[in-house]
mmCIF file of C-alpha atoms and ligand atoms in Angstrom:
data_model
loop_
_atom_site.group_PDB
_atom_site.id
_atom_site.type_symbol
_atom_site.label_atom_id
_atom_site.label_comp_id
_atom_site.label_asym_id
_atom_site.label_seq_id
_atom_site.Cartn_x
_atom_site.Cartn_y
_atom_site.Cartn_z
ATOM 1 C CA UNK C 260 87.769 26.626 129.001
ATOM 2 C CA UNK C 261 91.121 27.956 127.784
ATOM 3 C CA UNK C 262 92.181 25.534 125.012
ATOM 4 C CA UNK C 263 95.979 25.608 124.752
ATOM 5 C CA UNK C 264 98.108 23.442 122.431
ATOM 6 C CA UNK C 265 98.804 19.916 123.725
ATOM 7 C CA UNK C 266 99.375 16.426 122.391
ATOM 8 C CA UNK C 267 97.759 13.517 124.141
ATOM 9 C CA UNK C 268 98.491 9.812 123.728
ATOM 10 C CA UNK C 269 95.223 7.869 123.988
ATOM 11 C CA UNK C 270 94.919 4.178 124.844
ATOM 12 C CA UNK C 271 91.738 2.096 124.488
ATOM 13 C CA UNK C 272 91.194 -1.564 125.432
ATOM 14 C CA UNK C 273 87.679 -1.719 126.890
ATOM 15 C CA UNK C 274 86.302 -4.449 124.648
ATOM 16 C CA UNK C 275 87.701 -6.188 121.574
ATOM 17 C CA UNK C 276 89.894 -3.507 119.984
ATOM 18 C CA UNK C 277 93.393 -2.694 121.188
ATOM 19 C CA UNK C 278 94.037 0.897 120.159
ATOM 20 C CA UNK C 279 96.462 3.787 120.585
ATOM 21 C CA UNK C 280 96.518 7.250 119.042
ATOM 22 C CA UNK C 281 98.139 10.661 119.265
ATOM 23 C CA UNK C 282 95.785 13.643 118.957
ATOM 24 C CA UNK C 283 96.744 17.316 118.937
ATOM 25 C CA UNK C 284 94.564 19.937 120.624
ATOM 26 C CA UNK C 285 91.721 17.468 121.122
ATOM 27 C CA UNK C 286 90.860 17.408 117.426
ATOM 28 C CA UNK C 287 93.682 16.739 114.982
ATOM 29 C CA UNK C 288 94.496 13.022 114.588
ATOM 30 C CA UNK C 289 98.269 12.612 114.190
ATOM 31 C CA UNK C 290 98.043 8.814 114.330
ATOM 32 C CA UNK C 291 95.535 6.110 115.086
ATOM 33 C CA UNK C 292 96.206 2.386 115.326
ATOM 34 C CA UNK C 293 93.461 -0.169 115.985
ATOM 35 C CA UNK C 294 94.207 -3.886 116.303
ATOM 36 C CA UNK C 295 90.819 -5.521 116.001
ATOM 37 C CA UNK C 296 89.963 -8.923 117.458
ATOM 38 C CA UNK C 297 86.759 -9.331 115.445
ATOM 39 C CA UNK C 298 87.957 -12.504 113.698
ATOM 40 C CA UNK C 299 88.989 -14.106 117.008
ATOM 41 C CA UNK C 300 85.512 -13.582 118.483
ATOM 42 C CA UNK C 301 83.397 -14.199 115.375
ATOM 43 C CA UNK C 302 83.299 -17.941 116.003
ATOM 44 C CA UNK C 303 81.691 -17.300 119.414
ATOM 45 C CA UNK C 304 79.108 -14.908 117.880
ATOM 46 C CA UNK C 305 80.193 -12.187 120.314
ATOM 47 C CA UNK C 306 83.106 -11.032 122.474
ATOM 48 C CA UNK C 307 84.672 -13.738 124.691
ATOM 49 C CA UNK C 308 86.107 -11.737 127.653
ATOM 50 C CA UNK C 309 88.982 -14.063 128.563
ATOM 51 C CA UNK C 310 90.156 -14.272 124.959
ATOM 52 C CA UNK C 311 89.883 -10.479 124.659
ATOM 53 C CA UNK C 312 92.114 -9.637 127.645
ATOM 54 C CA UNK C 313 94.798 -12.116 126.604
ATOM 55 C CA UNK C 314 94.857 -10.691 123.107
ATOM 56 C CA UNK C 315 95.144 -7.108 124.462
ATOM 57 C CA UNK C 316 98.240 -8.186 126.408
ATOM 58 C CA UNK C 317 99.800 -9.623 123.246
ATOM 59 C CA UNK C 318 99.287 -6.511 121.130
ATOM 60 C CA UNK C 319 99.133 -3.422 123.330
ATOM 61 C CA UNK C 320 102.822 -2.429 123.388
ATOM 62 C CA UNK C 321 103.213 -2.902 119.632
ATOM 63 C CA UNK C 322 100.071 -0.828 119.059
ATOM 64 C CA UNK C 323 101.351 2.021 121.288
ATOM 65 C CA UNK C 324 104.768 1.954 119.567
ATOM 66 C CA UNK C 325 103.126 2.062 116.167
ATOM 67 C CA UNK C 326 100.906 5.032 117.152
ATOM 68 C CA UNK C 327 103.936 7.029 118.346
ATOM 69 C CA UNK C 328 105.913 6.112 115.229
ATOM 70 C CA UNK C 329 103.086 7.090 112.881
ATOM 71 C CA UNK C 330 102.903 10.460 114.664
ATOM 72 C CA UNK C 331 106.726 10.759 114.305
ATOM 73 C CA UNK C 332 107.023 11.140 118.057
ATOM 74 C CA UNK C 333 108.588 9.642 121.091
ATOM 75 C CA UNK C 334 106.991 9.454 124.495
ATOM 76 C CA UNK C 335 108.849 12.643 125.430
ATOM 77 C CA UNK C 336 106.737 14.571 122.902
ATOM 78 C CA UNK C 337 103.341 13.883 124.489
ATOM 79 C CA UNK C 338 101.913 15.994 127.309
ATOM 80 C CA UNK C 339 99.724 13.345 128.964
ATOM 81 C CA UNK C 340 98.459 9.797 128.592
ATOM 82 C CA UNK C 341 94.681 9.258 128.530
ATOM 83 C CA UNK C 342 93.324 5.756 128.950
ATOM 84 C CA UNK C 343 89.867 4.188 129.026
ATOM 85 C CA UNK C 344 88.984 3.440 132.642
ATOM 86 C CA UNK C 345 85.463 2.122 131.973
ATOM 87 C CA UNK C 346 82.815 1.081 131.235
ATOM 88 C CA UNK C 347 83.881 -2.187 129.631
ATOM 89 C CA UNK C 348 85.265 -5.644 130.376
ATOM 90 C CA UNK C 349 87.323 -5.532 133.585
ATOM 91 C CA UNK C 350 90.047 -7.863 132.312
ATOM 92 C CA UNK C 351 90.420 -5.843 129.126
ATOM 93 C CA UNK C 352 90.363 -2.416 130.796
ATOM 94 C CA UNK C 353 93.131 -3.457 133.204
ATOM 95 C CA UNK C 354 95.520 -4.125 130.323
ATOM 96 C CA UNK C 355 95.201 -0.588 128.924
ATOM 97 C CA UNK C 356 95.282 1.099 132.328
ATOM 98 C CA UNK C 357 98.413 -0.794 133.389
ATOM 99 C CA UNK C 358 100.183 -0.005 130.129
ATOM 100 C CA UNK C 359 99.320 3.694 130.593
ATOM 101 C CA UNK C 360 100.644 3.667 134.162
ATOM 102 C CA UNK C 361 103.965 2.246 132.983
ATOM 103 C CA UNK C 362 104.298 5.007 130.396
ATOM 104 C CA UNK C 363 103.524 7.954 132.698
ATOM 105 C CA UNK C 364 105.738 6.591 135.451
ATOM 106 C CA UNK C 365 108.741 6.625 133.148
ATOM 107 C CA UNK C 366 108.062 10.161 131.896
ATOM 108 C CA UNK C 367 106.398 11.794 134.912
ATOM 109 C CA UNK C 368 103.463 13.126 132.897
ATOM 110 C CA UNK C 369 99.766 13.114 133.888
ATOM 111 C CA UNK C 370 97.678 9.955 133.712
ATOM 112 C CA UNK C 371 94.038 10.649 132.845
ATOM 113 C CA UNK C 372 91.341 7.961 133.155
ATOM 114 C CA UNK C 373 88.576 8.447 130.595
ATOM 115 C CA UNK C 374 84.995 7.267 130.400
ATOM 116 C CA UNK C 375 84.609 5.323 127.142
ATOM 117 C CA UNK C 376 81.194 6.919 126.478
ATOM 118 C CA UNK C 377 82.685 10.385 126.812
ATOM 119 C CA UNK C 378 85.344 9.259 124.335
ATOM 120 C CA UNK C 379 82.677 8.302 121.812
ATOM 121 C CA UNK C 380 81.037 11.717 122.133
ATOM 122 C CA UNK C 381 84.397 13.504 121.751
ATOM 123 C CA UNK C 382 85.021 11.601 118.501
ATOM 124 C CA UNK C 383 82.702 14.185 116.890
ATOM 125 C CA UNK C 384 85.486 16.778 117.387
ATOM 126 C CA UNK C 385 88.088 14.723 115.479
ATOM 127 C CA UNK C 386 89.499 15.289 112.010
ATOM 128 C CA UNK C 387 92.527 13.932 110.143
ATOM 129 C CA UNK C 388 95.658 16.059 110.568
ATOM 130 C CA UNK C 389 96.033 16.453 106.782
ATOM 131 C CA UNK C 390 92.547 18.005 106.418
ATOM 132 C CA UNK C 391 93.080 21.359 104.705
ATOM 133 C CA UNK C 392 90.233 23.163 106.482
ATOM 134 C CA UNK C 393 89.281 21.765 109.881
ATOM 135 C CA UNK C 394 85.529 21.215 110.177
ATOM 136 C CA UNK C 395 83.659 23.440 112.615
ATOM 137 C CA UNK C 396 83.548 22.126 116.158
ATOM 138 C CA UNK C 397 80.161 21.269 117.677
ATOM 139 C CA UNK C 398 78.623 24.225 119.540
ATOM 140 C CA UNK C 399 77.097 24.238 123.033
ATOM 141 C CA UNK C 400 74.506 23.583 124.225
ATOM 142 C CA UNK C 401 74.470 20.365 122.239
ATOM 143 C CA UNK C 402 72.584 17.128 122.213
ATOM 144 C CA UNK C 403 74.649 13.947 121.935
ATOM 145 C CA UNK C 404 73.053 10.719 120.756
ATOM 146 C CA UNK C 405 75.391 7.922 121.764
ATOM 147 C CA UNK C 406 74.639 4.655 119.994
ATOM 148 C CA UNK C 407 77.052 1.803 120.542
ATOM 149 C CA UNK C 408 77.072 -1.935 121.179
ATOM 150 C CA UNK C 409 76.623 -1.507 124.926
ATOM 151 C CA UNK C 410 74.878 1.869 125.260
ATOM 152 C CA UNK C 411 72.185 4.019 123.739
ATOM 153 C CA UNK C 412 71.593 7.341 125.441
ATOM 154 C CA UNK C 413 70.815 11.003 124.907
ATOM 155 C CA UNK C 414 73.019 13.497 126.736
ATOM 156 C CA UNK C 415 72.681 17.243 126.938
ATOM 157 C CA UNK C 416 76.061 19.028 127.043
ATOM 158 C CA UNK C 417 76.110 22.627 128.216
ATOM 159 C CA UNK C 418 79.908 22.864 127.951
ATOM 160 C CA UNK C 419 83.013 20.692 127.647
ATOM 161 C CA UNK C 420 82.913 17.853 130.215
ATOM 162 C CA UNK C 421 79.327 18.683 131.279
ATOM 163 C CA UNK C 422 76.889 15.836 130.602
ATOM 164 C CA UNK C 423 73.272 15.501 131.628
ATOM 165 C CA UNK C 424 71.681 12.224 130.674
ATOM 166 C CA UNK C 425 68.159 12.867 129.407
ATOM 167 C CA UNK C 426 67.290 9.267 128.649
ATOM 168 C CA UNK C 427 68.638 5.890 127.598
ATOM 169 C CA UNK C 428 67.544 2.523 126.329
ATOM 170 C CA UNK C 429 65.396 0.574 128.757
ATOM 171 C CA UNK C 430 66.590 -2.758 127.349
ATOM 172 C CA UNK C 431 68.915 -3.510 124.410
ATOM 173 C CA UNK C 432 71.411 -0.961 123.112
ATOM 174 C CA UNK C 433 70.946 -0.125 119.415
ATOM 175 C CA UNK C 434 74.165 -1.949 118.429
ATOM 176 C CA UNK C 435 73.164 -4.935 120.532
ATOM 177 C CA UNK C 436 69.830 -5.037 118.658
ATOM 178 C CA UNK C 437 71.723 -5.027 115.337
ATOM 179 C CA UNK C 438 73.936 -7.881 116.595
ATOM 180 C CA UNK C 439 71.028 -9.961 117.929
ATOM 181 C CA UNK C 440 68.793 -9.485 114.896
ATOM 182 C CA UNK C 441 71.698 -10.342 112.567
ATOM 183 C CA UNK C 442 72.062 -13.655 114.390
ATOM 184 C CA UNK C 443 68.288 -14.262 114.123
ATOM 185 C CA UNK C 444 68.310 -13.844 110.362
ATOM 186 C CA UNK C 445 71.564 -15.751 109.845
ATOM 187 C CA UNK C 446 74.005 -12.897 109.255
ATOM 188 C CA UNK C 447 77.564 -12.888 110.685
ATOM 189 C CA UNK C 448 78.935 -10.982 113.711
ATOM 190 C CA UNK C 449 79.257 -8.023 114.092
ATOM 191 C CA UNK C 450 75.633 -7.534 113.107
ATOM 192 C CA UNK C 451 75.686 -3.798 112.308
ATOM 193 C CA UNK C 452 77.839 -3.923 109.181
ATOM 194 C CA UNK C 453 76.199 -7.229 108.036
ATOM 195 C CA UNK C 454 72.696 -5.797 108.347
ATOM 196 C CA UNK C 455 73.703 -2.593 106.588
ATOM 197 C CA UNK C 456 75.123 -4.632 103.685
ATOM 198 C CA UNK C 457 72.076 -6.904 103.403
ATOM 199 C CA UNK C 458 69.704 -3.932 103.748
ATOM 200 C CA UNK C 459 71.220 -2.278 100.671
ATOM 201 C CA UNK C 460 69.366 -4.852 98.517
ATOM 202 C CA UNK C 461 66.180 -4.922 100.574
ATOM 203 C CA UNK C 462 62.902 -3.040 100.835
ATOM 204 C CA UNK C 463 62.672 -1.011 104.082
ATOM 205 C CA UNK C 464 58.879 -1.130 103.842
ATOM 206 C CA UNK C 465 58.543 -4.878 103.266
ATOM 207 C CA UNK C 466 57.766 -5.457 106.953
ATOM 208 C CA UNK C 467 56.022 -2.949 109.213
ATOM 209 C CA UNK C 468 58.138 -3.331 112.343
ATOM 210 C CA UNK C 469 57.149 -1.381 115.489
ATOM 211 C CA UNK C 470 58.806 1.881 116.567
ATOM 212 C CA UNK C 471 58.779 2.197 120.336
ATOM 213 C CA UNK C 472 57.798 5.765 121.218
ATOM 214 C CA UNK C 473 57.889 5.886 125.027
ATOM 215 C CA UNK C 474 56.212 9.287 124.826
ATOM 216 C CA UNK C 475 56.890 11.731 127.615
ATOM 217 C CA UNK C 476 60.415 10.349 128.181
ATOM 218 C CA UNK C 477 63.726 10.553 126.345
ATOM 219 C CA UNK C 478 64.175 6.794 126.625
ATOM 220 C CA UNK C 479 64.455 4.177 123.896
ATOM 221 C CA UNK C 480 63.520 0.500 123.674
ATOM 222 C CA UNK C 481 64.552 -2.067 121.081
ATOM 223 C CA UNK C 482 63.495 -5.381 122.594
ATOM 224 C CA UNK C 483 59.948 -5.184 121.141
ATOM 225 C CA UNK C 484 61.423 -4.655 117.692
ATOM 226 C CA UNK C 485 63.757 -7.623 118.146
ATOM 227 C CA UNK C 486 60.802 -9.792 119.221
ATOM 228 C CA UNK C 487 58.789 -8.639 116.194
ATOM 229 C CA UNK C 488 61.613 -9.780 113.887
ATOM 230 C CA UNK C 489 61.804 -13.098 115.743
ATOM 231 C CA UNK C 490 58.043 -13.621 115.302
ATOM 232 C CA UNK C 491 58.246 -13.054 111.536
ATOM 233 C CA UNK C 492 61.266 -15.381 111.255
ATOM 234 C CA UNK C 493 59.427 -18.155 113.185
ATOM 235 C CA UNK C 494 56.308 -17.737 111.036
ATOM 236 C CA UNK C 495 58.323 -17.984 107.828
ATOM 237 C CA UNK C 496 60.305 -20.978 109.097
ATOM 238 C CA UNK C 497 57.058 -22.779 110.036
ATOM 239 C CA UNK C 498 55.975 -22.674 106.427
ATOM 240 C CA UNK C 499 59.490 -23.636 105.255
ATOM 241 C CA UNK C 500 59.810 -20.414 103.334
ATOM 242 C CA UNK C 501 63.247 -19.014 102.513
ATOM 243 C CA UNK C 502 63.975 -15.999 104.744
ATOM 244 C CA UNK C 503 63.817 -12.711 102.832
ATOM 245 C CA UNK C 504 67.015 -11.656 104.590
ATOM 246 C CA UNK C 505 67.494 -8.423 102.651
ATOM 247 C CA UNK C 506 63.948 -7.192 103.284
ATOM 248 C CA UNK C 507 64.118 -8.160 106.968
ATOM 249 C CA UNK C 508 67.449 -6.340 107.354
ATOM 250 C CA UNK C 509 66.205 -3.224 105.547
ATOM 251 C CA UNK C 510 62.913 -3.082 107.485
ATOM 252 C CA UNK C 511 64.653 -3.614 110.836
ATOM 253 C CA UNK C 512 67.290 -0.984 110.057
ATOM 254 C CA UNK C 513 64.603 1.515 109.015
ATOM 255 C CA UNK C 514 62.773 0.994 112.324
ATOM 256 C CA UNK C 515 65.943 1.573 114.394
ATOM 257 C CA UNK C 516 66.917 4.667 112.419
ATOM 258 C CA UNK C 517 63.386 6.066 112.637
ATOM 259 C CA UNK C 518 63.204 5.612 116.437
ATOM 260 C CA UNK C 519 66.635 7.161 117.023
ATOM 261 C CA UNK C 520 66.111 10.068 114.641
ATOM 262 C CA UNK C 521 62.577 11.003 115.741
ATOM 263 C CA UNK C 522 63.374 11.169 119.449
ATOM 264 C CA UNK C 523 66.709 12.943 118.985
ATOM 265 C CA UNK C 524 65.148 15.652 116.830
ATOM 266 C CA UNK C 525 62.329 16.107 119.329
ATOM 267 C CA UNK C 526 64.833 16.561 122.161
ATOM 268 C CA UNK C 527 66.977 18.914 120.070
ATOM 269 C CA UNK C 528 63.919 21.163 119.556
ATOM 270 C CA UNK C 529 62.801 20.934 123.158
ATOM 271 C CA UNK C 530 66.228 21.872 124.582
ATOM 272 C CA UNK C 531 66.928 24.416 121.812
ATOM 273 C CA UNK C 532 70.442 23.119 121.189
ATOM 274 C CA UNK C 533 72.940 24.657 118.773
ATOM 275 C CA UNK C 534 74.184 21.321 117.434
ATOM 276 C CA UNK C 535 73.571 17.595 117.470
ATOM 277 C CA UNK C 536 76.284 14.954 117.840
ATOM 278 C CA UNK C 537 75.718 11.346 116.785
ATOM 279 C CA UNK C 538 78.484 8.974 117.928
ATOM 280 C CA UNK C 539 79.294 5.350 118.808
ATOM 281 C CA UNK C 540 79.576 2.232 116.642
ATOM 282 C CA UNK C 541 76.060 2.513 115.206
ATOM 283 C CA UNK C 542 76.818 6.041 113.949
ATOM 284 C CA UNK C 543 78.817 4.249 111.224
ATOM 285 C CA UNK C 544 75.469 3.160 109.803
ATOM 286 C CA UNK C 545 74.910 4.712 106.373
ATOM 287 C CA UNK C 546 71.126 4.997 106.704
ATOM 288 C CA UNK C 547 71.429 6.675 110.128
ATOM 289 C CA UNK C 548 74.112 9.097 108.906
ATOM 290 C CA UNK C 549 72.122 9.994 105.781
ATOM 291 C CA UNK C 550 68.934 10.568 107.753
ATOM 292 C CA UNK C 551 70.649 13.002 110.136
ATOM 293 C CA UNK C 552 72.721 14.693 107.461
ATOM 294 C CA UNK C 553 69.729 15.257 105.159
ATOM 295 C CA UNK C 554 67.820 17.397 107.648
ATOM 296 C CA UNK C 555 68.576 21.097 107.914
ATOM 297 C CA UNK C 556 67.104 22.077 111.290
ATOM 298 C CA UNK C 557 70.324 21.501 113.266
ATOM 299 C CA UNK C 558 74.012 21.256 112.380
ATOM 300 C CA UNK C 559 74.880 17.571 112.892
ATOM 301 C CA UNK C 560 78.362 16.307 113.747
ATOM 302 C CA UNK C 561 79.122 12.634 113.120
ATOM 303 C CA UNK C 562 82.688 11.293 113.471
ATOM 304 C CA UNK C 563 84.691 10.244 110.396
ATOM 305 C CA UNK C 564 83.628 6.671 109.569
ATOM 306 C CA UNK C 565 86.637 4.871 111.038
ATOM 307 C CA UNK C 566 86.259 6.794 114.319
ATOM 308 C CA UNK C 567 82.666 5.696 114.987
ATOM 309 C CA UNK C 568 83.607 2.265 116.308
ATOM 310 C CA UNK C 569 86.103 1.843 119.151
ATOM 311 C CA UNK C 570 89.391 3.691 118.687
ATOM 312 C CA UNK C 571 91.910 5.560 120.825
ATOM 313 C CA UNK C 572 91.768 8.955 119.088
ATOM 314 C CA UNK C 573 88.438 9.573 120.825
ATOM 315 C CA UNK C 574 90.063 8.772 124.182
ATOM 316 C CA UNK C 575 92.942 11.153 123.423
ATOM 317 C CA UNK C 576 90.406 13.830 122.470
ATOM 318 C CA UNK C 577 88.462 13.451 125.725
ATOM 319 C CA UNK C 578 91.822 13.331 127.532
ATOM 320 C CA UNK C 579 92.760 16.709 126.056
ATOM 321 C CA UNK C 580 89.676 18.450 127.478
ATOM 322 C CA UNK C 581 90.338 16.906 130.901
ATOM 323 C CA UNK C 582 94.016 17.891 130.675
ATOM 324 C CA UNK C 583 92.973 21.486 129.904
ATOM 325 C CA UNK C 584 90.705 21.389 132.971
ATOM 326 C CA UNK C 585 93.699 20.309 135.080
ATOM 327 C CA UNK C 586 92.438 16.804 135.768
ATOM 328 C CA UNK C 587 94.959 14.137 136.688
ATOM 329 C CA UNK C 588 94.570 10.661 138.185
ATOM 330 C CA UNK C 589 96.770 8.867 140.738
ATOM 331 C CA UNK C 590 98.936 5.896 139.833
ATOM 332 C CA UNK C 591 96.710 3.524 141.798
ATOM 333 C CA UNK C 592 93.839 4.313 139.392
ATOM 334 C CA UNK C 593 91.445 1.360 139.227
ATOM 335 C CA UNK C 594 89.150 0.346 136.376
ATOM 336 C CA UNK C 595 85.370 0.968 136.569
ATOM 337 C CA UNK C 596 83.594 -1.692 134.447
ATOM 338 C CA UNK C 597 80.128 -0.131 135.054
ATOM 339 C CA UNK C 598 80.998 3.571 135.062
ATOM 340 C CA UNK C 599 78.045 5.756 133.981
ATOM 341 C CA UNK C 600 78.798 8.980 132.131
ATOM 342 C CA UNK C 601 76.548 11.268 134.132
HETATM 343 O O1 KG4 K 775 81.144 1.699 119.759
HETATM 344 P P1 KG4 K 775 81.415 0.298 119.421
HETATM 345 O O2 KG4 K 775 82.569 -0.015 118.506
HETATM 346 O O3 KG4 K 775 81.632 -0.555 120.705
HETATM 347 C C1 KG4 K 775 80.965 -0.300 121.892
HETATM 348 O O4 KG4 K 775 81.386 0.618 122.628
HETATM 349 O O5 KG4 K 775 79.939 -0.995 122.106
HETATM 350 O O6 KG4 K 775 80.064 -0.275 118.810
HETATM 351 C C2 KG4 K 775 79.964 -1.558 118.331
HETATM 352 C C3 KG4 K 775 78.556 -1.736 117.818
HETATM 353 C C4 KG4 K 775 78.226 -3.178 117.438
HETATM 354 O O7 KG4 K 775 77.017 -3.546 118.047
HETATM 355 C C5 KG4 K 775 78.102 -3.111 115.923
HETATM 356 O O8 KG4 K 775 77.193 -4.050 115.404
HETATM 357 C C6 KG4 K 775 77.629 -1.696 115.705
HETATM 358 O O9 KG4 K 775 78.340 -0.935 116.651
HETATM 359 N N1 KG4 K 775 77.930 -1.212 114.359
HETATM 360 C C7 KG4 K 775 76.987 -0.864 113.465
HETATM 361 C C8 KG4 K 775 77.667 -0.554 112.262
HETATM 362 N N2 KG4 K 775 79.011 -0.699 112.485
HETATM 363 C C9 KG4 K 775 79.150 -1.094 113.784
HETATM 364 N N3 KG4 K 775 75.646 -0.835 113.568
HETATM 365 C C10 KG4 K 775 74.960 -0.464 112.470
HETATM 366 N N4 KG4 K 775 75.531 -0.179 111.270
HETATM 367 C C11 KG4 K 775 76.876 -0.194 111.127
HETATM 368 N N5 KG4 K 775 77.430 0.096 109.948
HETATM 369 ZN ZN1 ZN K 776 82.602 1.858 122.124
#
């Protein structure tokens, strides 16, 4: 693909973050604004769809304005608008897609609908515009481990925009397992960051939690692990013992990291890839990052910390590669709440 200079405005509203960003050439982040709704949803212990879409409506125009201002640009300076089309909550996706339509209509520039999962993978290409030496881009063929709140899958990429799903979770996504286990052991939503924090003072070997292997496939499973934690919690509660929250968090986290790392490395060897990408909300996890970064078999690309969880720079990045491929969507573009990547 011929990668020419271009600036893309990205918009993301698939779940509980309203975000906008300007990215140059698919990699250099000129601005990134994320209005999070975490506090609004925390009292429900998860995302409340109706509340989410209403909040997106309240904030989206201010967020877009702020992203353009931070990039010192007007709408006339961007080459295309990329927006998350799915997967995600229908009522939330519609807000971003409609805002994007309004913008391209006024300027007559391309509208590009982006798959949120593709966005997460593209976040591994991002770096801050003020970085003195841009990090090397991932090389093809590459293996992408996508670990978020809604998805956990392994994709083989032979080139830009080419995804072949090798396997995925058969039950809970890794982030979902973090969120559910956090609730089980009394830690606040979102579970990933809470478990990471509690695990820092715990013993990862205190409990021997199972690692699902699903040999002969590239699939994952986390529901057995979640049930194992539940069983220990029930046993301890029966005897009125205080929950060793830190040890439970550390042992659970170690089991998730071990399962993800072992299978990804096996696939990387099998498919003889040139690099490994780890992306999605769970790639913010310190233990997971350290485990991948401490091996030397494959170059590993993990997004900058604040670009692991939902953001719009990743959507602008994916939008750039589609723009370079000449893709463009019509103005009657509809959202796809269950859109698979491959
Ligand atoms: O990618 P993301 O922001 O949203 C989805 O597309 O799902 O991922 C959110 C998920 C949540 O389940 C959250 O608990 C998890 O990512 N997460 C983490 C960490 N930070 C966020 N999981 C483990 N460790 C973290 N530090
Ligand atoms: Zn996401």
